[in-house]
Amino acid sequence: EETRSWKKLINIAVSGAAGMIANHLLFKIASGEVFGPNQPVALKLLGSERSIQALEANPSMNSLNSQNFLLFCISPRGPGMERADLLDINGQIYAEQGKALNAVASRNVKVIVVGNPCNTNALICLKNAPNIPAKNFHALTRLDENRAKCQLALKAGVFYDKVSNVTIWGNHSTTQVPDFLNARIDGLPVKEVVRDHKWLEEEFTEKVQKRGGALIQKWGRSSAASTSVSIVDAIRSLITPTPEGDWFSSGVYTDGNPYGITEGIVFSMPCRSKGDGDYELVKDVIFDDYLRKRIAKTEAELLAEKRCVAHLTGEGIAVCD
Ligand code: LMR
């Protein structure tokens, strides 16, 4: 007789539940792949009228009932659309979701915002949920970290898992900074393994920054499978202890950050977790002029986005550049 020790129920709410990303993600969560085989999960699926119809057409999802984890994925970007166009469409929704969270969610809820522009949407959401610690909100930049690791592994001719300590700094946008200064391949600094530093500064950086847009151009829609994989990675990074010496990237609130980044924005930075759902920022990272300059650019973009949603964060009148 198999004896299973079941753990305490984890409640998970997923918005955009009939969308392409959730279509991949929900089955991973329900299968035990994300939280483990002996971990009961309760899924609460949120969506529009259209999503309800789509979910009814899917009996296995329909039978699931069911908040410690909240995953937000909504209107994706289409061809020719800039991420800023989504601020209007999605920003209002995130303000509402933040208010709803503030009213009913556990103070311990962890929120992962996927819908773009995800950093600023996470900011809108947390500002509308003042009873929940700002630290509990994340914008998904794990997708970018995974893309950066993949490019470095291909260049060095090694398997993906040999690449570690990859930070994505800043916005989930074309100004993001994939950090090759602190990253390692097989334990060695990337710059010692990949001698072509021009490739790192130009081709590598641009490829990672523009990958989301390139996929939209190719497919006519944004990536869903790789996004769902990176959501799973992001959750796992919070619920399992981070391996010694390594870290992961997440878009988190900048208050109290040790890097001198302006406070009051959601910025991707290097994090470590004890596996308790919480994280701390990594202190021992190095900077050079190139990295500082690039970080300043993505920081400026996020500050501009913040000014443009001031009406949604309760910080005054919106001023868009
Ligand atoms: C991605 O990075 O693939 C998505 O965030 C899509 C987008 O709008 O860039």
mmCIF file with all atom_site columns, C-alpha atoms in Angstrom, residues 170-298:
data_model
loop_
_atom_site.group_PDB
_atom_site.id
_atom_site.type_symbol
_atom_site.label_atom_id
_atom_site.label_alt_id
_atom_site.label_comp_id
_atom_site.label_asym_id
_atom_site.label_entity_id
_atom_site.label_seq_id
_atom_site.pdbx_PDB_ins_code
_atom_site.Cartn_x
_atom_site.Cartn_y
_atom_site.Cartn_z
_atom_site.occupancy
_atom_site.B_iso_or_equiv
_atom_site.pdbx_formal_charge
_atom_site.auth_seq_id
_atom_site.auth_comp_id
_atom_site.auth_asym_id
_atom_site.auth_atom_id
_atom_site.pdbx_PDB_model_num
ATOM 1   C CA . GLY A 1 170 ? 14.722 46.158 -15.639 1.00 0.00 ? 170 GLY A CA 1
ATOM 2   C CA . ASN A 1 171 ? 11.715 46.109 -17.874 1.00 0.00 ? 171 ASN A CA 1
ATOM 3   C CA . HIS A 1 172 ? 10.285 43.138 -19.796 1.00 0.00 ? 172 HIS A CA 1
ATOM 4   C CA . SER A 1 173 ? 10.768 45.143 -22.989 1.00 0.00 ? 173 SER A CA 1
ATOM 5   C CA . THR A 1 174 ? 13.391 45.933 -25.588 1.00 0.00 ? 174 THR A CA 1
ATOM 6   C CA . THR A 1 175 ? 15.321 48.012 -23.032 1.00 0.00 ? 175 THR A CA 1
ATOM 7   C CA . GLN A 1 176 ? 15.815 45.033 -20.703 1.00 0.00 ? 176 GLN A CA 1
ATOM 8   C CA . VAL A 1 177 ? 19.415 44.211 -19.847 1.00 0.00 ? 177 VAL A CA 1
ATOM 9   C CA . PRO A 1 178 ? 20.527 40.575 -20.032 1.00 0.00 ? 178 PRO A CA 1
ATOM 10  C CA . ASP A 1 179 ? 23.580 40.651 -17.751 1.00 0.00 ? 179 ASP A CA 1
ATOM 11  C CA . PHE A 1 180 ? 26.558 38.760 -19.195 1.00 0.00 ? 180 PHE A CA 1
ATOM 12  C CA . LEU A 1 181 ? 28.978 40.353 -16.724 1.00 0.00 ? 181 LEU A CA 1
ATOM 13  C CA . ASN A 1 182 ? 27.786 38.328 -13.721 1.00 0.00 ? 182 ASN A CA 1
ATOM 14  C CA . ALA A 1 183 ? 26.515 35.276 -15.658 1.00 0.00 ? 183 ALA A CA 1
ATOM 15  C CA . ARG A 1 184 ? 28.483 32.033 -15.601 1.00 0.00 ? 184 ARG A CA 1
ATOM 16  C CA . ILE A 1 185 ? 28.973 29.063 -17.899 1.00 0.00 ? 185 ILE A CA 1
ATOM 17  C CA . ASP A 1 186 ? 30.160 25.915 -16.178 1.00 0.00 ? 186 ASP A CA 1
ATOM 18  C CA . GLY A 1 187 ? 31.031 28.064 -13.172 1.00 0.00 ? 187 GLY A CA 1
ATOM 19  C CA . LEU A 1 188 ? 33.246 30.442 -15.178 1.00 0.00 ? 188 LEU A CA 1
ATOM 20  C CA . PRO A 1 189 ? 32.445 34.068 -15.997 1.00 0.00 ? 189 PRO A CA 1
ATOM 21  C CA . VAL A 1 190 ? 30.731 34.197 -19.400 1.00 0.00 ? 190 VAL A CA 1
ATOM 22  C CA . LYS A 1 191 ? 33.293 36.681 -20.697 1.00 0.00 ? 191 LYS A CA 1
ATOM 23  C CA . GLU A 1 192 ? 36.034 34.087 -20.147 1.00 0.00 ? 192 GLU A CA 1
ATOM 24  C CA . VAL A 1 193 ? 34.130 31.440 -22.097 1.00 0.00 ? 193 VAL A CA 1
ATOM 25  C CA . VAL A 1 194 ? 32.634 33.591 -24.847 1.00 0.00 ? 194 VAL A CA 1
ATOM 26  C CA . ARG A 1 195 ? 35.600 35.643 -26.013 1.00 0.00 ? 195 ARG A CA 1
ATOM 27  C CA . ASP A 1 196 ? 33.553 37.507 -28.606 1.00 0.00 ? 196 ASP A CA 1
ATOM 28  C CA . HIS A 1 197 ? 32.589 40.441 -26.385 1.00 0.00 ? 197 HIS A CA 1
ATOM 29  C CA . LYS A 1 198 ? 31.171 42.385 -29.319 1.00 0.00 ? 198 LYS A CA 1
ATOM 30  C CA . TRP A 1 199 ? 28.671 39.519 -29.811 1.00 0.00 ? 199 TRP A CA 1
ATOM 31  C CA . LEU A 1 200 ? 27.705 39.719 -26.148 1.00 0.00 ? 200 LEU A CA 1
ATOM 32  C CA . GLU A 1 201 ? 27.166 43.482 -26.220 1.00 0.00 ? 201 GLU A CA 1
ATOM 33  C CA . GLU A 1 202 ? 25.356 43.620 -29.529 1.00 0.00 ? 202 GLU A CA 1
ATOM 34  C CA . GLU A 1 203 ? 23.896 40.435 -31.047 1.00 0.00 ? 203 GLU A CA 1
ATOM 35  C CA . PHE A 1 204 ? 23.210 38.558 -27.808 1.00 0.00 ? 204 PHE A CA 1
ATOM 36  C CA . THR A 1 205 ? 21.723 41.528 -26.002 1.00 0.00 ? 205 THR A CA 1
ATOM 37  C CA . GLU A 1 206 ? 19.503 42.507 -28.927 1.00 0.00 ? 206 GLU A CA 1
ATOM 38  C CA . LYS A 1 207 ? 18.332 38.980 -29.598 1.00 0.00 ? 207 LYS A CA 1
ATOM 39  C CA . VAL A 1 208 ? 17.107 38.573 -26.024 1.00 0.00 ? 208 VAL A CA 1
ATOM 40  C CA . GLN A 1 209 ? 15.570 42.054 -25.930 1.00 0.00 ? 209 GLN A CA 1
ATOM 41  C CA . LYS A 1 210 ? 13.657 41.546 -29.166 1.00 0.00 ? 210 LYS A CA 1
ATOM 42  C CA . ARG A 1 211 ? 12.756 37.871 -28.899 1.00 0.00 ? 211 ARG A CA 1
ATOM 43  C CA . GLY A 1 212 ? 9.135  38.482 -27.853 1.00 0.00 ? 212 GLY A CA 1
ATOM 44  C CA . GLY A 1 213 ? 8.510  40.834 -30.775 1.00 0.00 ? 213 GLY A CA 1
ATOM 45  C CA . ALA A 1 214 ? 10.309 38.543 -33.246 1.00 0.00 ? 214 ALA A CA 1
ATOM 46  C CA . LEU A 1 215 ? 8.043  35.636 -32.284 1.00 0.00 ? 215 LEU A CA 1
ATOM 47  C CA . ILE A 1 216 ? 4.939  37.771 -32.705 1.00 0.00 ? 216 ILE A CA 1
ATOM 48  C CA . GLN A 1 217 ? 6.121  38.724 -36.195 1.00 0.00 ? 217 GLN A CA 1
ATOM 49  C CA . LYS A 1 218 ? 6.774  35.103 -37.130 1.00 0.00 ? 218 LYS A CA 1
ATOM 50  C CA . TRP A 1 219 ? 3.630  33.535 -35.678 1.00 0.00 ? 219 TRP A CA 1
ATOM 51  C CA . GLY A 1 220 ? 1.165  36.377 -35.599 1.00 0.00 ? 220 GLY A CA 1
ATOM 52  C CA . ARG A 1 221 ? 0.661  35.852 -31.877 1.00 0.00 ? 221 ARG A CA 1
ATOM 53  C CA . SER A 1 222 ? 2.771  36.003 -28.756 1.00 0.00 ? 222 SER A CA 1
ATOM 54  C CA . SER A 1 223 ? 4.579  33.008 -27.332 1.00 0.00 ? 223 SER A CA 1
ATOM 55  C CA . ALA A 1 224 ? 2.436  30.796 -25.117 1.00 0.00 ? 224 ALA A CA 1
ATOM 56  C CA . ALA A 1 225 ? 4.292  27.516 -24.534 1.00 0.00 ? 225 ALA A CA 1
ATOM 57  C CA . SER A 1 226 ? 7.615  29.107 -23.534 1.00 0.00 ? 226 SER A CA 1
ATOM 58  C CA . THR A 1 227 ? 5.764  31.653 -21.382 1.00 0.00 ? 227 THR A CA 1
ATOM 59  C CA . SER A 1 228 ? 3.952  28.903 -19.520 1.00 0.00 ? 228 SER A CA 1
ATOM 60  C CA . VAL A 1 229 ? 7.237  27.032 -19.004 1.00 0.00 ? 229 VAL A CA 1
ATOM 61  C CA . SER A 1 230 ? 8.778  30.183 -17.559 1.00 0.00 ? 230 SER A CA 1
ATOM 62  C CA . ILE A 1 231 ? 5.792  30.735 -15.240 1.00 0.00 ? 231 ILE A CA 1
ATOM 63  C CA . VAL A 1 232 ? 6.373  27.220 -13.930 1.00 0.00 ? 232 VAL A CA 1
ATOM 64  C CA . ASP A 1 233 ? 10.095 28.029 -13.501 1.00 0.00 ? 233 ASP A CA 1
ATOM 65  C CA . ALA A 1 234 ? 9.213  31.269 -11.684 1.00 0.00 ? 234 ALA A CA 1
ATOM 66  C CA . ILE A 1 235 ? 6.896  29.474 -9.246  1.00 0.00 ? 235 ILE A CA 1
ATOM 67  C CA . ARG A 1 236 ? 9.411  26.679 -8.645  1.00 0.00 ? 236 ARG A CA 1
ATOM 68  C CA . SER A 1 237 ? 12.112 29.247 -7.908  1.00 0.00 ? 237 SER A CA 1
ATOM 69  C CA . LEU A 1 238 ? 9.956  30.637 -5.113  1.00 0.00 ? 238 LEU A CA 1
ATOM 70  C CA . ILE A 1 239 ? 8.949  27.301 -3.585  1.00 0.00 ? 239 ILE A CA 1
ATOM 71  C CA . THR A 1 240 ? 12.310 25.512 -3.720  1.00 0.00 ? 240 THR A CA 1
ATOM 72  C CA . PRO A 1 241 ? 15.573 26.732 -2.153  1.00 0.00 ? 241 PRO A CA 1
ATOM 73  C CA . THR A 1 242 ? 17.790 28.439 -4.746  1.00 0.00 ? 242 THR A CA 1
ATOM 74  C CA . PRO A 1 243 ? 20.907 26.322 -5.427  1.00 0.00 ? 243 PRO A CA 1
ATOM 75  C CA . GLU A 1 244 ? 24.040 27.541 -3.620  1.00 0.00 ? 244 GLU A CA 1
ATOM 76  C CA . GLY A 1 245 ? 25.731 30.411 -5.462  1.00 0.00 ? 245 GLY A CA 1
ATOM 77  C CA . ASP A 1 246 ? 23.003 30.815 -8.075  1.00 0.00 ? 246 ASP A CA 1
ATOM 78  C CA . TRP A 1 247 ? 20.015 33.141 -8.415  1.00 0.00 ? 247 TRP A CA 1
ATOM 79  C CA . PHE A 1 248 ? 16.985 33.818 -10.589 1.00 0.00 ? 248 PHE A CA 1
ATOM 80  C CA . SER A 1 249 ? 15.477 36.960 -12.117 1.00 0.00 ? 249 SER A CA 1
ATOM 81  C CA . SER A 1 250 ? 12.119 38.428 -11.246 1.00 0.00 ? 250 SER A CA 1
ATOM 82  C CA . GLY A 1 251 ? 10.489 41.803 -11.690 1.00 0.00 ? 251 GLY A CA 1
ATOM 83  C CA . VAL A 1 252 ? 10.026 42.998 -8.113  1.00 0.00 ? 252 VAL A CA 1
ATOM 84  C CA . TYR A 1 253 ? 9.378  46.211 -6.199  1.00 0.00 ? 253 TYR A CA 1
ATOM 85  C CA . THR A 1 254 ? 12.519 48.329 -5.894  1.00 0.00 ? 254 THR A CA 1
ATOM 86  C CA . ASP A 1 255 ? 12.034 49.722 -2.378  1.00 0.00 ? 255 ASP A CA 1
ATOM 87  C CA . GLY A 1 256 ? 15.139 48.941 -0.319  1.00 0.00 ? 256 GLY A CA 1
ATOM 88  C CA . ASN A 1 257 ? 17.157 47.550 -3.271  1.00 0.00 ? 257 ASN A CA 1
ATOM 89  C CA . PRO A 1 258 ? 20.954 47.592 -2.804  1.00 0.00 ? 258 PRO A CA 1
ATOM 90  C CA . TYR A 1 259 ? 21.778 48.618 -6.415  1.00 0.00 ? 259 TYR A CA 1
ATOM 91  C CA . GLY A 1 260 ? 20.766 52.273 -6.320  1.00 0.00 ? 260 GLY A CA 1
ATOM 92  C CA . ILE A 1 261 ? 17.775 51.762 -8.618  1.00 0.00 ? 261 ILE A CA 1
ATOM 93  C CA . THR A 1 262 ? 15.003 54.335 -8.105  1.00 0.00 ? 262 THR A CA 1
ATOM 94  C CA . GLU A 1 263 ? 12.466 53.154 -5.519  1.00 0.00 ? 263 GLU A CA 1
ATOM 95  C CA . GLY A 1 264 ? 8.775  52.735 -6.283  1.00 0.00 ? 264 GLY A CA 1
ATOM 96  C CA . ILE A 1 265 ? 8.947  50.785 -9.555  1.00 0.00 ? 265 ILE A CA 1
ATOM 97  C CA . VAL A 1 266 ? 8.825  47.095 -10.495 1.00 0.00 ? 266 VAL A CA 1
ATOM 98  C CA . PHE A 1 267 ? 12.254 46.184 -11.860 1.00 0.00 ? 267 PHE A CA 1
ATOM 99  C CA . SER A 1 268 ? 13.769 42.841 -12.738 1.00 0.00 ? 268 SER A CA 1
ATOM 100 C CA . MET A 1 269 ? 16.634 42.035 -10.373 1.00 0.00 ? 269 MET A CA 1
ATOM 101 C CA . PRO A 1 270 ? 18.537 38.960 -9.114  1.00 0.00 ? 270 PRO A CA 1
ATOM 102 C CA . CYS A 1 271 ? 16.710 37.073 -6.347  1.00 0.00 ? 271 CYS A CA 1
ATOM 103 C CA . ARG A 1 272 ? 17.282 34.079 -4.102  1.00 0.00 ? 272 ARG A CA 1
ATOM 104 C CA . SER A 1 273 ? 14.671 32.122 -2.173  1.00 0.00 ? 273 SER A CA 1
ATOM 105 C CA . LYS A 1 274 ? 14.723 29.791 0.821   1.00 0.00 ? 274 LYS A CA 1
ATOM 106 C CA . GLY A 1 275 ? 11.826 27.989 -0.829  1.00 0.00 ? 275 GLY A CA 1
ATOM 107 C CA . ASP A 1 276 ? 9.156  29.576 1.368   1.00 0.00 ? 276 ASP A CA 1
ATOM 108 C CA . GLY A 1 277 ? 7.584  31.662 -1.402  1.00 0.00 ? 277 GLY A CA 1
ATOM 109 C CA . ASP A 1 278 ? 9.574  34.696 -0.361  1.00 0.00 ? 278 ASP A CA 1
ATOM 110 C CA . TYR A 1 279 ? 12.867 36.019 -1.799  1.00 0.00 ? 279 TYR A CA 1
ATOM 111 C CA . GLU A 1 280 ? 15.778 38.280 -1.027  1.00 0.00 ? 280 GLU A CA 1
ATOM 112 C CA . LEU A 1 281 ? 17.837 40.355 -3.450  1.00 0.00 ? 281 LEU A CA 1
ATOM 113 C CA . VAL A 1 282 ? 21.374 39.177 -4.238  1.00 0.00 ? 282 VAL A CA 1
ATOM 114 C CA . LYS A 1 283 ? 24.015 41.595 -2.952  1.00 0.00 ? 283 LYS A CA 1
ATOM 115 C CA . ASP A 1 284 ? 27.250 40.314 -4.464  1.00 0.00 ? 284 ASP A CA 1
ATOM 116 C CA . VAL A 1 285 ? 26.855 41.378 -8.072  1.00 0.00 ? 285 VAL A CA 1
ATOM 117 C CA . ILE A 1 286 ? 29.322 43.534 -9.973  1.00 0.00 ? 286 ILE A CA 1
ATOM 118 C CA . PHE A 1 287 ? 28.691 46.429 -12.343 1.00 0.00 ? 287 PHE A CA 1
ATOM 119 C CA . ASP A 1 288 ? 30.723 48.053 -15.085 1.00 0.00 ? 288 ASP A CA 1
ATOM 120 C CA . ASP A 1 289 ? 30.035 51.176 -17.153 1.00 0.00 ? 289 ASP A CA 1
ATOM 121 C CA . TYR A 1 290 ? 28.218 49.247 -19.906 1.00 0.00 ? 290 TYR A CA 1
ATOM 122 C CA . LEU A 1 291 ? 25.884 47.583 -17.409 1.00 0.00 ? 291 LEU A CA 1
ATOM 123 C CA . ARG A 1 292 ? 25.221 50.796 -15.452 1.00 0.00 ? 292 ARG A CA 1
ATOM 124 C CA . LYS A 1 293 ? 24.423 52.698 -18.650 1.00 0.00 ? 293 LYS A CA 1
ATOM 125 C CA . ARG A 1 294 ? 22.018 50.042 -19.894 1.00 0.00 ? 294 ARG A CA 1
ATOM 126 C CA . ILE A 1 295 ? 20.342 49.771 -16.498 1.00 0.00 ? 295 ILE A CA 1
ATOM 127 C CA . ALA A 1 296 ? 19.803 53.547 -16.471 1.00 0.00 ? 296 ALA A CA 1
ATOM 128 C CA . LYS A 1 297 ? 18.010 53.300 -19.839 1.00 0.00 ? 297 LYS A CA 1
ATOM 129 C CA . THR A 1 298 ? 15.549 50.593 -18.784 1.00 0.00 ? 298 THR A CA 1
#
